């Protein structure tokens, strides 16, 4: 399911400097087809979320999610992929750290679905240091929104005016690695009916960082959403 990524020293250095590394085409074509078929089977687990995330500067959430507990219970494919040694090896090679899976289920692996105009995943930082994000569906045209926007080495939220923000467009089958706890990031709103952007986000951590730091995952992926 996973194609061979670029694990050069240059890739690791770019990741350390920018907090982001593109992994184009990381999902093989057969892998993408399997994940898309899985997504259809999981549709009944999806929950619509429309609220402001107070602990992240009040940024908006307009999206549909499938949380980690539902995926652990319903998707052996995704639960197995999360633990694949080649993914842990990739993360360790690119970060130089002893990367390990997150024990707590709610946010260890989640699906985020943007599917109508205005849908957005507003700015935030993640609880755990590393996010490996796989694109199952994405707007072909960057003008249709759904861009990843991130501010390297920045955690202040709301993002202060004038903060330099990088923007990246991705296609289905692409992935990226983000230093998610110290890189404020968001997904720009979709602008056109009929386009969908679905990502599978795998959270990873390091020894001694086993607890979530904010209620954000519980609010976005748990049962007690408001
Ligand atoms: O959809 C994305 O590209 C970002 C996902 C994300 O930031 C998250 O799930 O925490
Ligand atoms: Fe995030």
PDB file of C-alpha atoms and ligand atoms in Angstrom:
ATOM      1  CA  UNK A   1       0.000   0.000   0.000  1.00  0.00           C
ATOM      2  CA  UNK A   2       2.914   2.311   0.708  1.00  0.00           C
ATOM      3  CA  UNK A   3       5.362   3.368  -1.997  1.00  0.00           C
ATOM      4  CA  UNK A   4       9.039   3.938  -1.212  1.00  0.00           C
ATOM      5  CA  UNK A   5       9.461   7.491   0.108  1.00  0.00           C
ATOM      6  CA  UNK A   6      12.504   9.773  -0.056  1.00  0.00           C
ATOM      7  CA  UNK A   7      14.357   9.141   3.205  1.00  0.00           C
ATOM      8  CA  UNK A   8      17.473  11.097   2.309  1.00  0.00           C
ATOM      9  CA  UNK A   9      19.295  13.249   4.807  1.00  0.00           C
ATOM     10  CA  UNK A  10      18.153  16.235   2.774  1.00  0.00           C
ATOM     11  CA  UNK A  11      14.503  15.260   3.340  1.00  0.00           C
ATOM     12  CA  UNK A  12      15.110  15.001   7.103  1.00  0.00           C
ATOM     13  CA  UNK A  13      16.804  18.409   7.119  1.00  0.00           C
ATOM     14  CA  UNK A  14      13.976  20.028   5.195  1.00  0.00           C
ATOM     15  CA  UNK A  15      11.478  18.549   7.647  1.00  0.00           C
ATOM     16  CA  UNK A  16      13.415  19.872  10.647  1.00  0.00           C
ATOM     17  CA  UNK A  17      13.649  23.334   9.106  1.00  0.00           C
ATOM     18  CA  UNK A  18      10.084  23.741   7.874  1.00  0.00           C
ATOM     19  CA  UNK A  19       8.068  21.386  10.081  1.00  0.00           C
ATOM     20  CA  UNK A  20       6.515  19.978   6.879  1.00  0.00           C
ATOM     21  CA  UNK A  21       7.604  17.428   4.319  1.00  0.00           C
ATOM     22  CA  UNK A  22       5.628  16.534   1.201  1.00  0.00           C
ATOM     23  CA  UNK A  23       5.459  12.804   0.492  1.00  0.00           C
ATOM     24  CA  UNK A  24       3.904  12.815  -2.994  1.00  0.00           C
ATOM     25  CA  UNK A  25       2.358   9.559  -4.115  1.00  0.00           C
ATOM     26  CA  UNK A  26       3.137   7.798  -0.825  1.00  0.00           C
ATOM     27  CA  UNK A  27      -0.027   5.710  -1.212  1.00  0.00           C
ATOM     28  CA  UNK A  28       0.193   3.242  -4.085  1.00  0.00           C
ATOM     29  CA  UNK A  29      -2.701   3.127  -6.575  1.00  0.00           C
ATOM     30  CA  UNK A  30      -3.974  -0.238  -5.228  1.00  0.00           C
ATOM     31  CA  UNK A  31      -3.590   1.124  -1.689  1.00  0.00           C
ATOM     32  CA  UNK A  32      -5.646   4.177  -2.564  1.00  0.00           C
ATOM     33  CA  UNK A  33      -8.369   2.009  -4.097  1.00  0.00           C
ATOM     34  CA  UNK A  34      -8.541  -0.108  -0.934  1.00  0.00           C
ATOM     35  CA  UNK A  35      -8.763   2.962   1.295  1.00  0.00           C
ATOM     36  CA  UNK A  36     -11.509   4.489  -0.881  1.00  0.00           C
ATOM     37  CA  UNK A  37     -13.512   1.261  -0.697  1.00  0.00           C
ATOM     38  CA  UNK A  38     -13.001   1.266   3.091  1.00  0.00           C
ATOM     39  CA  UNK A  39     -14.203   4.871   3.275  1.00  0.00           C
ATOM     40  CA  UNK A  40     -17.502   3.882   1.671  1.00  0.00           C
ATOM     41  CA  UNK A  41     -17.978   1.069   4.180  1.00  0.00           C
ATOM     42  CA  UNK A  42     -17.292   3.461   7.076  1.00  0.00           C
ATOM     43  CA  UNK A  43     -19.755   6.129   5.981  1.00  0.00           C
ATOM     44  CA  UNK A  44     -22.232   5.222   8.709  1.00  0.00           C
ATOM     45  CA  UNK A  45     -19.663   6.149  11.393  1.00  0.00           C
ATOM     46  CA  UNK A  46     -19.247   9.714  10.132  1.00  0.00           C
ATOM     47  CA  UNK A  47     -20.402  12.595  12.335  1.00  0.00           C
ATOM     48  CA  UNK A  48     -20.991  16.156  11.202  1.00  0.00           C
ATOM     49  CA  UNK A  49     -19.180  18.821  13.271  1.00  0.00           C
ATOM     50  CA  UNK A  50     -19.916  22.557  13.118  1.00  0.00           C
ATOM     51  CA  UNK A  51     -18.516  24.595  15.997  1.00  0.00           C
ATOM     52  CA  UNK A  52     -15.734  26.918  17.140  1.00  0.00           C
ATOM     53  CA  UNK A  53     -12.801  25.279  18.920  1.00  0.00           C
ATOM     54  CA  UNK A  54     -12.392  27.517  21.978  1.00  0.00           C
ATOM     55  CA  UNK A  55      -9.044  26.033  23.031  1.00  0.00           C
ATOM     56  CA  UNK A  56      -7.580  26.829  19.582  1.00  0.00           C
ATOM     57  CA  UNK A  57      -8.324  30.538  19.422  1.00  0.00           C
ATOM     58  CA  UNK A  58     -11.986  29.941  18.556  1.00  0.00           C
ATOM     59  CA  UNK A  59     -11.149  28.703  15.053  1.00  0.00           C
ATOM     60  CA  UNK A  60     -13.960  27.132  13.007  1.00  0.00           C
ATOM     61  CA  UNK A  61     -14.666  23.448  12.421  1.00  0.00           C
ATOM     62  CA  UNK A  62     -17.047  22.745   9.537  1.00  0.00           C
ATOM     63  CA  UNK A  63     -16.334  19.153   8.624  1.00  0.00           C
ATOM     64  CA  UNK A  64     -17.403  15.538   8.997  1.00  0.00           C
ATOM     65  CA  UNK A  65     -15.219  13.192  11.026  1.00  0.00           C
ATOM     66  CA  UNK A  66     -14.741   9.552  11.863  1.00  0.00           C
ATOM     67  CA  UNK A  67     -12.892   9.296  15.170  1.00  0.00           C
ATOM     68  CA  UNK A  68     -10.208   6.882  16.227  1.00  0.00           C
ATOM     69  CA  UNK A  69     -12.426   4.686  18.357  1.00  0.00           C
ATOM     70  CA  UNK A  70     -14.803   4.003  15.472  1.00  0.00           C
ATOM     71  CA  UNK A  71     -11.870   3.238  13.157  1.00  0.00           C
ATOM     72  CA  UNK A  72     -10.277   0.913  15.723  1.00  0.00           C
ATOM     73  CA  UNK A  73     -13.572  -0.965  16.043  1.00  0.00           C
ATOM     74  CA  UNK A  74     -14.582  -0.995  12.367  1.00  0.00           C
ATOM     75  CA  UNK A  75     -11.470  -0.825  10.219  1.00  0.00           C
ATOM     76  CA  UNK A  76      -8.793  -3.485  10.641  1.00  0.00           C
ATOM     77  CA  UNK A  77      -7.273  -2.106   7.412  1.00  0.00           C
ATOM     78  CA  UNK A  78      -6.619   1.310   8.958  1.00  0.00           C
ATOM     79  CA  UNK A  79      -5.693  -0.053  12.398  1.00  0.00           C
ATOM     80  CA  UNK A  80      -3.104  -2.353  10.773  1.00  0.00           C
ATOM     81  CA  UNK A  81      -1.737   0.345   8.501  1.00  0.00           C
ATOM     82  CA  UNK A  82      -1.190   2.589  11.527  1.00  0.00           C
ATOM     83  CA  UNK A  83       1.136   0.046  13.092  1.00  0.00           C
ATOM     84  CA  UNK A  84       3.085  -0.906   9.958  1.00  0.00           C
ATOM     85  CA  UNK A  85       6.825  -1.056  10.691  1.00  0.00           C
ATOM     86  CA  UNK A  86       7.576   0.724   7.427  1.00  0.00           C
ATOM     87  CA  UNK A  87       5.618   3.771   8.589  1.00  0.00           C
ATOM     88  CA  UNK A  88       7.326   3.849  11.990  1.00  0.00           C
ATOM     89  CA  UNK A  89      10.654   3.412  10.177  1.00  0.00           C
ATOM     90  CA  UNK A  90       9.840   6.299   7.836  1.00  0.00           C
ATOM     91  CA  UNK A  91       8.970   8.546  10.788  1.00  0.00           C
ATOM     92  CA  UNK A  92      12.077   7.634  12.743  1.00  0.00           C
ATOM     93  CA  UNK A  93      14.307   8.186   9.696  1.00  0.00           C
ATOM     94  CA  UNK A  94      12.802  11.597   8.947  1.00  0.00           C
ATOM     95  CA  UNK A  95      12.652  12.884  12.533  1.00  0.00           C
ATOM     96  CA  UNK A  96      15.695  11.245  14.103  1.00  0.00           C
ATOM     97  CA  UNK A  97      13.528  10.342  17.104  1.00  0.00           C
ATOM     98  CA  UNK A  98      12.161   7.152  18.606  1.00  0.00           C
ATOM     99  CA  UNK A  99       8.709   7.579  17.160  1.00  0.00           C
ATOM    100  CA  UNK A 100       5.925   5.434  18.563  1.00  0.00           C
ATOM    101  CA  UNK A 101       2.188   5.063  18.143  1.00  0.00           C
ATOM    102  CA  UNK A 102      -0.269   6.962  20.336  1.00  0.00           C
ATOM    103  CA  UNK A 103      -1.887   4.638  22.893  1.00  0.00           C
ATOM    104  CA  UNK A 104      -5.107   6.565  23.343  1.00  0.00           C
ATOM    105  CA  UNK A 105      -7.569   5.775  20.558  1.00  0.00           C
ATOM    106  CA  UNK A 106      -9.584   8.953  20.031  1.00  0.00           C
ATOM    107  CA  UNK A 107      -7.008  10.788  17.954  1.00  0.00           C
ATOM    108  CA  UNK A 108      -4.445   8.127  17.000  1.00  0.00           C
ATOM    109  CA  UNK A 109      -6.043   7.678  13.595  1.00  0.00           C
ATOM    110  CA  UNK A 110      -8.908   9.799  12.287  1.00  0.00           C
ATOM    111  CA  UNK A 111     -10.692  10.609   9.033  1.00  0.00           C
ATOM    112  CA  UNK A 112     -11.488  14.240   8.201  1.00  0.00           C
ATOM    113  CA  UNK A 113     -13.983  14.826   5.410  1.00  0.00           C
ATOM    114  CA  UNK A 114     -14.609  18.255   3.840  1.00  0.00           C
ATOM    115  CA  UNK A 115     -17.460  17.907   1.369  1.00  0.00           C
ATOM    116  CA  UNK A 116     -19.412  21.145   0.952  1.00  0.00           C
ATOM    117  CA  UNK A 117     -18.552  24.784   0.189  1.00  0.00           C
ATOM    118  CA  UNK A 118     -17.271  26.536   3.319  1.00  0.00           C
ATOM    119  CA  UNK A 119     -16.081  23.308   4.934  1.00  0.00           C
ATOM    120  CA  UNK A 120     -12.833  23.992   6.764  1.00  0.00           C
ATOM    121  CA  UNK A 121     -10.601  22.614   9.477  1.00  0.00           C
ATOM    122  CA  UNK A 122      -9.605  25.808  11.287  1.00  0.00           C
ATOM    123  CA  UNK A 123      -6.211  26.670  12.689  1.00  0.00           C
ATOM    124  CA  UNK A 124      -4.778  24.628  15.513  1.00  0.00           C
ATOM    125  CA  UNK A 125      -1.851  22.645  16.784  1.00  0.00           C
ATOM    126  CA  UNK A 126      -2.134  18.917  17.479  1.00  0.00           C
ATOM    127  CA  UNK A 127      -1.616  17.268  20.869  1.00  0.00           C
ATOM    128  CA  UNK A 128       1.067  14.914  19.605  1.00  0.00           C
ATOM    129  CA  UNK A 129       4.304  15.863  17.816  1.00  0.00           C
ATOM    130  CA  UNK A 130       3.887  14.141  14.460  1.00  0.00           C
ATOM    131  CA  UNK A 131       1.007  13.913  12.006  1.00  0.00           C
ATOM    132  CA  UNK A 132       1.267  11.703   8.932  1.00  0.00           C
ATOM    133  CA  UNK A 133      -1.592  12.759   6.674  1.00  0.00           C
ATOM    134  CA  UNK A 134      -2.762  10.667   3.708  1.00  0.00           C
ATOM    135  CA  UNK A 135      -5.020  12.100   0.997  1.00  0.00           C
ATOM    136  CA  UNK A 136      -7.862   9.815  -0.070  1.00  0.00           C
ATOM    137  CA  UNK A 137      -9.723  12.527  -1.967  1.00  0.00           C
ATOM    138  CA  UNK A 138      -8.664  16.071  -2.855  1.00  0.00           C
ATOM    139  CA  UNK A 139      -9.732  18.896  -5.162  1.00  0.00           C
ATOM    140  CA  UNK A 140      -7.769  18.583  -8.413  1.00  0.00           C
ATOM    141  CA  UNK A 141      -7.660  22.365  -8.726  1.00  0.00           C
ATOM    142  CA  UNK A 142      -5.927  24.386  -6.004  1.00  0.00           C
ATOM    143  CA  UNK A 143      -8.465  27.136  -6.697  1.00  0.00           C
ATOM    144  CA  UNK A 144     -11.211  24.970  -5.190  1.00  0.00           C
ATOM    145  CA  UNK A 145      -9.735  25.327  -1.672  1.00  0.00           C
ATOM    146  CA  UNK A 146      -8.737  22.601   0.735  1.00  0.00           C
ATOM    147  CA  UNK A 147      -5.134  23.819   0.872  1.00  0.00           C
ATOM    148  CA  UNK A 148      -2.975  22.995   3.856  1.00  0.00           C
ATOM    149  CA  UNK A 149      -1.825  26.292   5.369  1.00  0.00           C
ATOM    150  CA  UNK A 150       0.872  26.217   8.027  1.00  0.00           C
ATOM    151  CA  UNK A 151       3.135  28.555   9.977  1.00  0.00           C
ATOM    152  CA  UNK A 152       6.472  26.891  10.840  1.00  0.00           C
ATOM    153  CA  UNK A 153       7.650  27.114  14.453  1.00  0.00           C
ATOM    154  CA  UNK A 154       4.505  28.984  15.496  1.00  0.00           C
ATOM    155  CA  UNK A 155       1.989  28.015  18.169  1.00  0.00           C
ATOM    156  CA  UNK A 156       0.262  31.306  18.987  1.00  0.00           C
ATOM    157  CA  UNK A 157      -3.467  31.166  18.177  1.00  0.00           C
ATOM    158  CA  UNK A 158      -5.221  32.946  16.653  1.00  0.00           C
ATOM    159  CA  UNK A 159      -2.274  33.411  14.311  1.00  0.00           C
ATOM    160  CA  UNK A 160      -1.067  36.998  14.728  1.00  0.00           C
ATOM    161  CA  UNK A 161      -1.661  39.271  11.717  1.00  0.00           C
ATOM    162  CA  UNK A 162       1.253  39.146   9.315  1.00  0.00           C
ATOM    163  CA  UNK A 163       2.461  35.683  10.344  1.00  0.00           C
ATOM    164  CA  UNK A 164       4.070  34.103   7.257  1.00  0.00           C
ATOM    165  CA  UNK A 165       1.895  31.185   6.132  1.00  0.00           C
ATOM    166  CA  UNK A 166       2.894  28.469   3.665  1.00  0.00           C
ATOM    167  CA  UNK A 167       0.242  26.937   1.410  1.00  0.00           C
ATOM    168  CA  UNK A 168       0.298  23.477  -0.131  1.00  0.00           C
ATOM    169  CA  UNK A 169      -1.995  21.725  -2.562  1.00  0.00           C
ATOM    170  CA  UNK A 170      -2.114  17.902  -2.507  1.00  0.00           C
ATOM    171  CA  UNK A 171      -3.667  15.241  -4.700  1.00  0.00           C
ATOM    172  CA  UNK A 172      -5.307  11.926  -3.895  1.00  0.00           C
ATOM    173  CA  UNK A 173      -2.526   9.439  -3.090  1.00  0.00           C
ATOM    174  CA  UNK A 174      -0.233  12.138  -1.677  1.00  0.00           C
ATOM    175  CA  UNK A 175       0.815  12.380   1.949  1.00  0.00           C
ATOM    176  CA  UNK A 176       2.746  14.765   4.125  1.00  0.00           C
ATOM    177  CA  UNK A 177       4.495  14.714   7.481  1.00  0.00           C
ATOM    178  CA  UNK A 178       3.907  17.638   9.828  1.00  0.00           C
ATOM    179  CA  UNK A 179       5.585  18.647  13.093  1.00  0.00           C
ATOM    180  CA  UNK A 180       2.027  19.102  14.277  1.00  0.00           C
ATOM    181  CA  UNK A 181       2.480  20.348  17.853  1.00  0.00           C
ATOM    182  CA  UNK A 182       4.746  23.315  17.036  1.00  0.00           C
ATOM    183  CA  UNK A 183       3.438  24.225  13.564  1.00  0.00           C
ATOM    184  CA  UNK A 184       0.092  26.023  13.611  1.00  0.00           C
ATOM    185  CA  UNK A 185      -1.914  24.691  10.681  1.00  0.00           C
ATOM    186  CA  UNK A 186      -5.352  24.742   9.073  1.00  0.00           C
ATOM    187  CA  UNK A 187      -7.179  23.730   5.905  1.00  0.00           C
ATOM    188  CA  UNK A 188      -8.590  26.516   3.730  1.00  0.00           C
ATOM    189  CA  UNK A 189     -12.347  26.410   3.038  1.00  0.00           C
ATOM    190  CA  UNK A 190     -13.681  24.512   0.040  1.00  0.00           C
ATOM    191  CA  UNK A 191     -15.092  26.954  -2.464  1.00  0.00           C
ATOM    192  CA  UNK A 192     -17.068  24.844  -4.959  1.00  0.00           C
ATOM    193  CA  UNK A 193     -19.935  22.366  -4.673  1.00  0.00           C
ATOM    194  CA  UNK A 194     -19.123  18.810  -5.674  1.00  0.00           C
ATOM    195  CA  UNK A 195     -15.503  18.696  -4.507  1.00  0.00           C
ATOM    196  CA  UNK A 196     -14.403  16.517  -1.610  1.00  0.00           C
ATOM    197  CA  UNK A 197     -11.258  16.483   0.485  1.00  0.00           C
ATOM    198  CA  UNK A 198     -10.780  13.438   2.706  1.00  0.00           C
ATOM    199  CA  UNK A 199      -7.657  12.767   4.731  1.00  0.00           C
ATOM    200  CA  UNK A 200      -6.576   9.996   7.017  1.00  0.00           C
ATOM    201  CA  UNK A 201      -4.478  11.498   9.809  1.00  0.00           C
ATOM    202  CA  UNK A 202      -2.147   9.266  11.820  1.00  0.00           C
ATOM    203  CA  UNK A 203      -0.795  10.826  15.043  1.00  0.00           C
ATOM    204  CA  UNK A 204       2.528   9.619  16.398  1.00  0.00           C
ATOM    205  CA  UNK A 205       4.471  10.515  19.488  1.00  0.00           C
ATOM    206  CA  UNK A 206       7.770  10.024  21.303  1.00  0.00           C
ATOM    207  CA  UNK A 207       8.541   8.422  24.675  1.00  0.00           C
ATOM    208  CA  UNK A 208       7.262  10.584  27.529  1.00  0.00           C
ATOM    209  CA  UNK A 209       4.601  12.325  25.383  1.00  0.00           C
ATOM    210  CA  UNK A 210       1.773   9.863  25.903  1.00  0.00           C
ATOM    211  CA  UNK A 211      -1.014  12.166  27.128  1.00  0.00           C
ATOM    212  CA  UNK A 212      -3.244  14.484  25.121  1.00  0.00           C
ATOM    213  CA  UNK A 213      -2.680  18.122  26.127  1.00  0.00           C
ATOM    214  CA  UNK A 214      -6.016  19.664  25.147  1.00  0.00           C
ATOM    215  CA  UNK A 215      -9.698  18.649  24.896  1.00  0.00           C
ATOM    216  CA  UNK A 216      -9.652  19.309  21.137  1.00  0.00           C
ATOM    217  CA  UNK A 217      -9.637  15.701  19.941  1.00  0.00           C
ATOM    218  CA  UNK A 218     -12.457  14.737  22.277  1.00  0.00           C
ATOM    219  CA  UNK A 219     -14.523  17.616  20.867  1.00  0.00           C
ATOM    220  CA  UNK A 220     -13.798  16.833  17.207  1.00  0.00           C
ATOM    221  CA  UNK A 221     -13.697  13.040  17.288  1.00  0.00           C
ATOM    222  CA  UNK A 222     -15.422  11.932  20.490  1.00  0.00           C
ATOM    223  CA  UNK A 223     -19.017  11.178  21.346  1.00  0.00           C
ATOM    224  CA  UNK A 224     -19.540  14.234  23.535  1.00  0.00           C
ATOM    225  CA  UNK A 225     -19.299  16.842  20.797  1.00  0.00           C
ATOM    226  CA  UNK A 226     -21.241  20.056  21.294  1.00  0.00           C
TER     227      UNK A 226
HETATM  228  O1  LIG B   1      -6.406  17.859   6.656  1.00  0.00           O
HETATM  229  C1  LIG B   1      -5.266  18.231   6.850  1.00  0.00           C
HETATM  230  O2  LIG B   1      -4.445  18.405   5.924  1.00  0.00           O
HETATM  231  C2  LIG B   1      -4.833  18.527   8.268  1.00  0.00           C
HETATM  232  C3  LIG B   1      -5.451  17.595   9.273  1.00  0.00           C
HETATM  233  C4  LIG B   1      -5.172  18.034  10.668  1.00  0.00           C
HETATM  234  O3  LIG B   1      -4.576  19.049  10.902  1.00  0.00           O
HETATM  235  C5  LIG B   1      -5.603  17.212  11.793  1.00  0.00           C
HETATM  236  O4  LIG B   1      -6.347  16.223  11.595  1.00  0.00           O
HETATM  237  O5  LIG B   1      -5.220  17.532  12.931  1.00  0.00           O
HETATM  238 FE1  LIG B   2      -3.834  19.041  12.866  1.00  0.00          FE
END
